[in-house]
CSV table of C-alpha atoms in Angstrom, one decimal:
chain,number,residue,atom,x,y,z
A,1,MET,CA,0.0,0.0,0.0
A,2,ILE,CA,1.1,3.5,-0.7
A,3,SER,CA,2.5,5.3,2.4
A,4,THR,CA,0.4,8.4,3.3
A,5,PRO,CA,1.3,11.2,5.8
A,6,THR,CA,0.3,10.9,9.4
A,7,ALA,CA,-2.1,13.3,11.2
A,8,LEU,CA,0.8,14.3,13.4
A,9,SER,CA,3.1,15.3,10.5
A,10,ILE,CA,0.3,17.2,8.8
A,11,ALA,CA,-0.7,19.0,12.0
A,12,GLN,CA,2.9,20.0,12.6
A,13,GLU,CA,3.1,21.5,9.2
A,14,LEU,CA,-0.1,23.5,9.8
A,15,LEU,CA,1.0,24.6,13.3
A,16,ARG,CA,4.2,26.0,11.9
A,17,CYS,CA,2.1,28.4,9.8
A,18,PRO,CA,1.4,31.4,12.1
A,19,SER,CA,-2.1,31.9,10.6
A,20,VAL,CA,-3.5,34.3,13.2
A,21,THR,CA,-6.8,35.5,11.7
A,22,PRO,CA,-7.0,36.9,9.1
A,23,ALA,CA,-3.6,35.8,7.9
A,24,ASP,CA,-3.2,32.5,6.1
A,25,ALA,CA,0.6,32.3,6.4
A,26,GLY,CA,0.8,29.3,4.1
A,27,ALA,CA,-1.6,27.0,5.9
A,28,LEU,CA,-4.0,26.5,3.0
A,29,GLY,CA,-1.0,25.8,0.7
A,30,VAL,CA,-0.1,22.9,2.9
A,31,LEU,CA,-3.5,21.4,2.4
A,32,GLU,CA,-3.6,22.2,-1.3
A,33,THR,CA,-0.3,20.4,-1.9
A,34,LEU,CA,-1.5,17.2,-0.1
A,35,LEU,CA,-4.9,17.1,-1.7
A,36,LYS,CA,-3.8,17.8,-5.2
A,37,ALA,CA,-1.2,15.0,-5.0
A,38,ALA,CA,-4.1,12.7,-4.0
A,39,GLY,CA,-6.1,13.6,-7.0
A,40,PHE,CA,-8.4,16.3,-5.6
A,41,GLU,CA,-9.6,19.2,-7.8
A,42,VAL,CA,-8.6,22.1,-5.6
A,43,HIS,CA,-9.8,25.7,-5.8
A,44,ARG,CA,-8.4,28.7,-3.9
A,45,VAL,CA,-11.1,31.4,-3.6
A,46,THR,CA,-10.6,34.9,-2.1
A,47,PHE,CA,-13.5,36.9,-0.8
A,48,SER,CA,-13.7,40.5,0.1
A,49,GLU,CA,-16.0,42.9,1.8
A,50,VAL,CA,-15.7,46.6,2.6
A,51,GLY,CA,-14.3,47.1,6.1
A,52,THR,CA,-13.0,43.6,6.4
A,53,ALA,CA,-9.8,41.8,5.4
A,54,ASP,CA,-9.6,39.8,2.2
A,55,ILE,CA,-9.8,36.1,3.1
A,56,ASP,CA,-8.3,33.1,1.2
A,57,ASN,CA,-10.4,29.9,1.3
A,58,LEU,CA,-10.0,26.4,-0.1
A,59,TYR,CA,-12.4,24.0,-1.6
A,60,ALA,CA,-11.3,20.6,-2.8
A,61,ARG,CA,-13.2,17.6,-4.1
A,62,ILE,CA,-12.5,14.1,-5.4
A,63,GLY,CA,-15.4,12.3,-7.2
A,64,THR,CA,-18.3,13.7,-9.1
A,65,SER,CA,-21.3,11.8,-7.9
A,66,ALA,CA,-23.4,11.1,-4.8
A,67,PRO,CA,-23.1,10.3,-2.0
A,68,HIS,CA,-21.0,13.3,-1.1
A,69,ILE,CA,-19.4,13.8,2.3
A,70,CYS,CA,-17.6,17.0,3.2
A,71,PHE,CA,-15.1,17.8,5.9
A,72,ALA,CA,-15.2,21.4,6.9
A,73,GLY,CA,-13.1,23.6,9.1
A,74,HIS,CA,-10.8,26.6,9.6
A,75,THR,CA,-7.1,27.2,9.5
A,76,ASP,CA,-7.1,30.6,11.1
A,77,VAL,CA,-6.3,30.8,14.8
A,78,VAL,CA,-6.6,33.2,17.7
A,79,PRO,CA,-3.5,35.2,18.8
A,80,PRO,CA,-1.1,33.2,21.0
A,81,GLY,CA,-0.9,35.8,23.7
A,82,ASP,CA,2.3,36.1,25.6
A,83,ASP,CA,4.9,34.1,23.6
A,84,GLY,CA,7.1,33.9,26.7
A,85,ALA,CA,4.4,32.1,28.7
A,86,TRP,CA,4.3,29.1,26.3
A,87,THR,CA,6.3,26.0,27.4
A,88,HIS,CA,7.0,25.4,23.7
A,89,GLY,CA,6.7,27.9,20.9
A,90,ALA,CA,3.1,28.7,19.9
A,91,PHE,CA,4.1,28.1,16.2
A,92,ASP,CA,6.8,25.5,16.6
A,93,GLY,CA,4.6,22.4,16.4
A,94,GLU,CA,6.7,20.6,19.0
A,95,VAL,CA,5.9,17.2,20.6
A,96,ALA,CA,6.9,16.7,24.3
A,97,ASP,CA,5.9,13.9,26.6
A,98,GLY,CA,3.4,12.6,24.0
A,99,LEU,CA,1.7,16.0,23.6
A,100,LEU,CA,1.6,18.2,20.5
A,101,TYR,CA,1.9,21.9,21.4
A,102,GLY,CA,0.8,24.9,19.3
A,103,ARG,CA,-1.8,27.5,18.7
A,104,GLY,CA,-4.5,25.6,16.7
A,105,ALA,CA,-3.5,22.1,17.9
A,106,VAL,CA,-7.0,21.6,19.2
A,107,ASP,CA,-8.9,24.4,17.5
A,108,MET,CA,-8.7,23.2,14.9
A,109,LYS,CA,-5.6,22.4,12.8
A,110,GLY,CA,-5.4,19.1,14.6
A,111,GLY,CA,-8.9,18.1,13.5
A,112,ILE,CA,-8.2,19.1,9.9
A,113,ALA,CA,-5.0,17.1,9.9
A,114,CYS,CA,-6.8,14.0,11.1
A,115,ALA,CA,-9.5,14.4,8.4
A,116,VAL,CA,-6.9,14.8,5.7
A,117,ALA,CA,-4.8,11.9,7.0
A,118,ALA,CA,-7.8,9.6,7.2
A,119,THR,CA,-9.0,10.5,3.7
A,120,LEU,CA,-5.6,10.0,2.1
A,121,ASP,CA,-5.2,6.7,3.8
A,122,TYR,CA,-8.7,5.6,2.8
A,123,LEU,CA,-8.2,6.7,-0.8
A,124,ALA,CA,-4.8,4.9,-1.0
A,125,ALA,CA,-6.6,1.7,0.1
A,126,ASN,CA,-9.4,2.1,-2.4
A,127,GLY,CA,-7.7,2.8,-5.7
A,128,GLY,CA,-7.6,6.5,-5.2
A,129,GLN,CA,-11.4,7.0,-5.3
A,130,PRO,CA,-14.2,7.1,-2.8
A,131,GLN,CA,-15.8,3.9,-4.0
A,132,GLN,CA,-14.2,1.2,-6.2
A,133,SER,CA,-17.4,1.5,-8.4
A,134,GLY,CA,-16.3,5.1,-9.2
A,135,LYS,CA,-19.2,6.6,-7.4
A,136,GLY,CA,-19.2,8.9,-4.4
A,137,SER,CA,-17.4,12.1,-3.5
A,138,ILE,CA,-15.3,13.5,-0.7
A,139,SER,CA,-14.6,17.2,-0.3
A,140,PHE,CA,-12.9,19.7,2.0
A,141,LEU,CA,-14.3,23.1,2.7
A,142,ILE,CA,-11.7,25.1,4.6
A,143,THR,CA,-11.7,28.8,5.5
A,144,GLY,CA,-9.3,31.3,7.1
A,145,ASP,CA,-12.1,33.4,8.5
A,146,GLU,CA,-13.8,31.7,11.5
A,147,GLU,CA,-12.1,33.2,14.6
A,148,ASP,CA,-12.9,36.8,13.7
A,149,VAL,CA,-15.9,38.3,11.9
A,150,ALA,CA,-16.7,35.2,9.7
A,151,VAL,CA,-18.0,37.2,6.7
A,152,ASN,CA,-15.5,36.2,4.0
A,153,GLY,CA,-15.3,32.6,4.9
A,154,THR,CA,-17.5,29.6,5.1
A,155,VAL,CA,-20.8,31.4,4.4
A,156,LYS,CA,-19.5,32.8,1.1
A,157,LEU,CA,-17.6,29.7,0.2
A,158,LEU,CA,-20.8,27.7,0.5
A,159,GLN,CA,-22.6,30.2,-1.8
A,160,TRP,CA,-19.8,29.9,-4.3
A,161,ALA,CA,-20.0,26.1,-4.2
A,162,ALA,CA,-23.7,26.2,-4.7
A,163,GLU,CA,-23.4,28.5,-7.7
A,164,ARG,CA,-21.0,25.8,-9.2
A,165,GLY,CA,-23.7,23.2,-8.7
A,166,GLU,CA,-22.0,21.5,-5.7
A,167,GLN,CA,-24.4,19.5,-3.6
A,168,PHE,CA,-23.5,18.1,-0.2
A,169,ASP,CA,-25.2,15.1,1.4
A,170,HIS,CA,-23.5,15.3,4.8
A,171,CYS,CA,-20.8,17.2,6.5
A,172,ILE,CA,-18.5,16.8,9.5
A,173,VAL,CA,-16.9,19.9,11.0
A,174,GLY,CA,-13.7,19.0,13.0
A,175,GLU,CA,-14.2,21.5,15.8
A,176,PRO,CA,-13.1,20.3,19.2
A,177,SER,CA,-16.4,18.9,20.3
A,178,ASN,CA,-15.3,16.5,23.1
A,179,VAL,CA,-15.3,17.6,26.7
A,180,GLU,CA,-12.9,15.3,28.5
A,181,ALA,CA,-12.1,12.4,26.2
A,182,ILE,CA,-12.2,11.5,22.5
A,183,GLY,CA,-15.6,10.1,21.7
A,184,ASP,CA,-17.6,11.6,24.6
A,185,THR,CA,-19.5,14.2,22.5
A,186,ILE,CA,-20.9,14.9,19.1
A,187,LYS,CA,-22.3,18.4,18.5
A,188,ILE,CA,-25.5,18.0,16.5
A,189,GLY,CA,-26.6,21.6,16.8
A,190,ARG,CA,-25.9,25.0,18.2
A,191,ARG,CA,-28.0,27.7,19.8
A,192,GLY,CA,-28.4,30.9,18.0
A,193,SER,CA,-26.8,34.1,19.2
A,194,GLN,CA,-28.4,37.6,19.2
A,195,SER,CA,-26.8,40.7,20.8
A,196,GLY,CA,-28.4,44.0,21.6
A,197,VAL,CA,-28.1,47.2,23.6
A,198,LEU,CA,-30.8,48.3,26.1
A,199,ILE,CA,-30.9,52.2,26.0
A,200,VAL,CA,-32.8,54.2,28.7
A,201,ASP,CA,-33.2,57.9,28.2
A,202,GLY,CA,-33.4,60.3,31.1
A,203,THR,CA,-32.9,64.0,31.7
A,204,GLN,CA,-29.5,65.3,32.7
A,205,GLY,CA,-29.3,67.5,35.8
A,206,HIS,CA,-27.6,68.4,39.1
A,207,VAL,CA,-27.8,65.7,41.8
A,208,ALA,CA,-28.9,68.4,44.3
A,209,TYR,CA,-32.0,69.0,42.2
A,210,PRO,CA,-33.3,65.6,41.2
A,211,HIS,CA,-36.8,66.9,40.7
A,212,ARG,CA,-35.5,68.8,37.7
A,213,ALA,CA,-33.9,65.7,36.1
A,214,ALA,CA,-34.8,62.1,35.3
A,215,ASN,CA,-32.2,59.6,36.4
A,216,PRO,CA,-32.0,56.6,33.9
A,217,VAL,CA,-29.8,54.5,36.3
A,218,PRO,CA,-32.5,53.2,38.6
A,219,ASP,CA,-34.7,52.7,35.6
A,220,ILE,CA,-32.2,50.6,33.7
A,221,ALA,CA,-31.6,48.5,36.8
A,222,ARG,CA,-35.3,47.8,37.1
A,223,LEU,CA,-35.5,46.9,33.4
A,224,ILE,CA,-32.5,44.6,33.6
A,225,THR,CA,-34.2,42.8,36.5
A,226,ALA,CA,-37.5,42.6,34.7
A,227,LEU,CA,-35.9,41.1,31.5
A,228,ASN,CA,-33.8,38.6,33.6
A,229,ASP,CA,-36.6,37.5,35.9
A,230,GLU,CA,-38.9,35.8,33.4
A,231,PRO,CA,-37.4,32.8,31.5
A,232,LEU,CA,-37.5,33.0,27.7
A,233,ASP,CA,-38.5,29.4,27.6
A,234,ALA,CA,-38.1,26.0,29.3
A,235,GLY,CA,-35.8,24.4,26.7
A,236,SER,CA,-36.7,21.9,24.0
A,237,ALA,CA,-36.1,18.3,23.2
A,238,GLN,CA,-32.6,19.0,21.8
A,239,PHE,CA,-31.7,22.3,23.6
A,240,GLN,CA,-31.3,23.8,27.0
A,241,PRO,CA,-33.3,26.9,27.9
A,242,SER,CA,-32.5,30.1,26.1
A,243,ASN,CA,-30.6,32.6,28.3
A,244,LEU,CA,-30.3,36.4,28.2
A,245,GLU,CA,-27.1,37.7,29.8
A,246,PHE,CA,-26.3,41.3,30.4
A,247,THR,CA,-22.6,42.0,30.0
A,248,SER,CA,-22.1,45.7,30.7
A,249,VAL,CA,-23.8,48.8,32.0
A,250,ASP,CA,-22.5,52.2,30.9
A,251,VAL,CA,-23.6,55.8,31.5
A,252,GLY,CA,-20.5,57.6,30.1
A,253,ASN,CA,-20.5,59.9,33.2
A,254,PRO,CA,-17.2,60.7,35.0
A,255,ALA,CA,-18.9,63.1,37.4
A,256,THR,CA,-20.3,62.3,40.8
A,257,ASN,CA,-22.6,65.4,40.9
A,258,VAL,CA,-24.4,65.0,37.6
A,259,ILE,CA,-27.4,62.8,36.8
A,260,PRO,CA,-26.6,61.3,33.4
A,261,ALA,CA,-28.9,61.8,30.4
A,262,GLN,CA,-28.7,58.1,29.3
A,263,ALA,CA,-27.8,54.6,30.4
A,264,ARG,CA,-26.9,51.7,28.2
A,265,ALA,CA,-26.6,48.0,28.9
A,266,LYS,CA,-25.2,45.5,26.5
A,267,PHE,CA,-26.5,41.9,26.4
A,268,ASN,CA,-26.4,38.7,24.5
A,269,ILE,CA,-29.1,36.0,24.1
A,270,ARG,CA,-28.3,32.3,23.3
A,271,PHE,CA,-31.5,31.0,22.0
A,272,ASN,CA,-32.9,27.5,21.1
A,273,ASP,CA,-35.2,26.3,18.4
A,274,HIS,CA,-38.3,27.7,20.1
A,275,HIS,CA,-37.3,31.0,18.5
A,276,THR,CA,-36.1,32.6,15.3
A,277,GLN,CA,-34.1,35.9,15.5
A,278,GLU,CA,-37.3,37.7,14.4
A,279,THR,CA,-39.6,36.1,17.0
A,280,LEU,CA,-37.0,36.4,19.7
A,281,ARG,CA,-36.6,40.2,19.1
A,282,ALA,CA,-40.3,40.6,19.1
A,283,LEU,CA,-40.7,38.8,22.4
A,284,VAL,CA,-38.0,40.8,24.2
A,285,ASP,CA,-39.3,44.1,22.8
A,286,GLN,CA,-42.8,43.2,24.0
A,287,ARG,CA,-41.5,42.4,27.5
A,288,LEU,CA,-39.5,45.6,27.6
A,289,ALA,CA,-42.6,47.6,26.7
A,290,ALA,CA,-44.6,46.0,29.5
A,291,ALA,CA,-41.8,46.7,32.0
A,292,CYS,CA,-41.5,50.3,30.9
A,293,GLY,CA,-45.2,51.2,31.3
A,294,ASN,CA,-45.9,54.8,30.6
A,295,ARG,CA,-43.0,56.2,32.6
A,296,ILE,CA,-39.7,54.8,31.4
A,297,ARG,CA,-38.3,55.8,28.0
A,298,ALA,CA,-36.4,52.8,26.8
A,299,ARG,CA,-35.6,50.9,23.6
A,300,ILE,CA,-33.4,48.1,22.3
A,301,GLU,CA,-30.9,48.6,19.6
A,302,TRP,CA,-30.6,45.1,18.0
A,303,LEU,CA,-27.2,44.3,16.6
A,304,PRO,CA,-26.7,42.4,13.3
A,305,SER,CA,-26.4,38.6,13.7
A,306,ASN,CA,-25.7,35.7,11.3
A,307,ALA,CA,-25.9,33.1,14.1
A,308,ASP,CA,-29.1,31.2,13.7
A,309,VAL,CA,-30.1,28.1,15.7
A,310,PHE,CA,-29.8,24.8,14.0
A,311,VAL,CA,-30.0,21.1,14.8
A,312,THR,CA,-29.3,17.9,12.9
A,313,LYS,CA,-31.8,15.4,14.3
A,314,PRO,CA,-30.4,12.0,15.4
A,315,GLY,CA,-30.7,9.5,12.6
A,316,ALA,CA,-28.7,7.4,10.2
A,317,PHE,CA,-25.8,9.8,9.9
A,318,THR,CA,-25.3,10.4,13.6
A,319,ASP,CA,-25.6,6.6,14.1
A,320,LEU,CA,-22.9,6.1,11.5
A,321,VAL,CA,-20.5,8.5,13.2
A,322,SER,CA,-21.4,7.1,16.7
A,323,ALA,CA,-20.6,3.6,15.5
A,324,SER,CA,-17.2,4.7,14.2
A,325,ILE,CA,-16.5,6.3,17.6
A,326,ALA,CA,-17.6,3.3,19.5
A,327,GLU,CA,-15.4,1.0,17.4
A,328,VAL,CA,-12.3,3.0,18.2
A,329,THR,CA,-12.9,4.3,21.7
A,330,GLY,CA,-15.6,2.0,23.2
A,331,ARG,CA,-17.6,5.1,24.1
A,332,THR,CA,-21.2,6.0,23.2
A,333,PRO,CA,-21.1,9.8,22.5
A,334,ASP,CA,-23.5,12.2,23.9
A,335,LEU,CA,-25.4,14.1,21.2
A,336,ASN,CA,-25.2,17.6,22.4
A,337,THR,CA,-26.1,21.2,21.4
A,338,GLY,CA,-24.3,23.1,24.0
A,339,GLY,CA,-21.5,25.7,23.6
A,340,GLY,CA,-21.0,28.7,21.4
A,341,THR,CA,-21.6,29.2,17.7
A,342,SER,CA,-19.5,27.7,14.9
A,343,ASP,CA,-19.5,27.7,11.1
A,344,ALA,CA,-21.7,24.6,11.2
A,345,ARG,CA,-24.6,27.1,11.4
A,346,PHE,CA,-23.9,28.1,7.8
A,347,ILE,CA,-23.5,24.5,6.6
A,348,ALA,CA,-26.8,23.4,8.2
A,349,LYS,CA,-28.6,25.4,5.5
A,350,TYR,CA,-27.1,23.1,2.8
A,351,CYS,CA,-27.0,19.6,4.4
A,352,PRO,CA,-27.1,17.7,7.7
A,353,VAL,CA,-24.0,18.5,9.7
A,354,VAL,CA,-22.3,17.3,12.9
A,355,GLU,CA,-19.3,18.5,14.7
A,356,PHE,CA,-16.7,16.0,16.0
A,357,GLY,CA,-13.1,16.7,16.6
A,358,LEU,CA,-10.5,16.7,19.4
A,359,VAL,CA,-10.9,17.5,23.1
A,360,GLY,CA,-11.5,21.2,23.7
A,361,GLN,CA,-10.1,21.7,27.1
A,362,THR,CA,-7.0,23.8,26.1
A,363,MET,CA,-8.4,25.7,23.1
A,364,HIS,CA,-7.5,29.4,23.0
A,365,GLN,CA,-5.3,28.9,26.1
A,366,ILE,CA,-1.5,29.3,26.6
A,367,ASP,CA,0.1,25.9,25.9
A,368,GLU,CA,-2.8,24.7,23.7
A,369,ARG,CA,-2.0,21.0,23.2
A,370,THR,CA,-3.4,17.6,22.3
A,371,PRO,CA,-2.1,14.1,23.0
A,372,VAL,CA,-0.7,12.5,19.9
A,373,SER,CA,-2.7,9.5,20.8
A,374,ASP,CA,-5.9,11.5,20.3
A,375,LEU,CA,-4.8,12.5,16.8
A,376,ASP,CA,-4.4,8.8,16.1
A,377,LYS,CA,-7.8,8.0,17.5
A,378,LEU,CA,-9.6,10.8,15.7
A,379,THR,CA,-7.9,9.7,12.4
A,380,ALA,CA,-9.1,6.2,12.9
A,381,ILE,CA,-12.6,7.4,13.7
A,382,TYR,CA,-12.7,9.5,10.5
A,383,ARG,CA,-11.4,6.6,8.5
A,384,GLY,CA,-14.2,4.4,10.0
A,385,VAL,CA,-16.7,7.1,9.0
A,386,LEU,CA,-15.5,6.9,5.4
A,387,GLU,CA,-15.6,3.1,5.3
A,388,ARG,CA,-19.1,3.0,6.6
A,389,TYR,CA,-20.3,5.9,4.5
A,390,PHE,CA,-19.2,4.4,1.2
A,391,ALA,CA,-19.9,0.7,2.1
């Protein structure tokens, strides 16, 4: 059999590219070289938008027919922080005591490396094609714009692919889904995210003459309490209850003897499938109006959001991934929708998608790292997914 690169060697190459978002730093080139050599048709696509950085993206496919499974992910990483605080260089890709260190080792260059290694090994064992019959397709949809604003990445790459006639049947995003050990969690959905600013207007005045002013500070405190006191919902079959969290209160007033003219409070809502962005905004606006009555002058400034709620309901595909996990680890994964948002929210509009990758305990931390043995396990799981998918 033809020798193919290991997940460790691929991950080390990727980690040595300092691709702090929005920089690519050669990371996509590493993947392009590997995939082209394996027979993939590879496209590099750059997207732009006013006020944001140009972003390089990669789409690669082998095969031209269904069934079509896609591996998706991102090669951009968050900044490493204090370089001197790292035990091993953030972009050195060093292995020490069985651990691979580097920014992106977990989130998510390690996961991409495992998917590529598994795919190349699978193809080498199957005559260089997804199925020996010649049917089936495998693709990679990789962006450099996930850790920042996420406007010139996956969302536009999916639109570009759709305009080319690409159709995906299923997708795996290699985000670090596991909590404590490889195989403990598959993410089958994510809550939506909606941010806003609560604005309460008052009348500025001297603190010695409060009857000549209207203080917005007590009013905004009452409204925060009112909006927090009543739950948005009780959760659903696949999701925990939606939650509204206030994150700051600001009056822009450095003086101690002046009643401010306005108070503002920022908040974020993580919402489940009881709501859409539109119905959620309407519900909160309605509750605010009721809390204000005829006395308090307040409004919400809703911020733009592209983070919709989604869920891939358990079925044949989640069963297939779970079976591959059980074969390698002996674990039955929890099908979970917790955590923050990811690019899977964009993919869910095109095909069923799950997230399964490495253990996320050290992502975004100093000394981000993963056991090399976890890379081997994840590669074996992805390989098992391909074998079952094209059986």
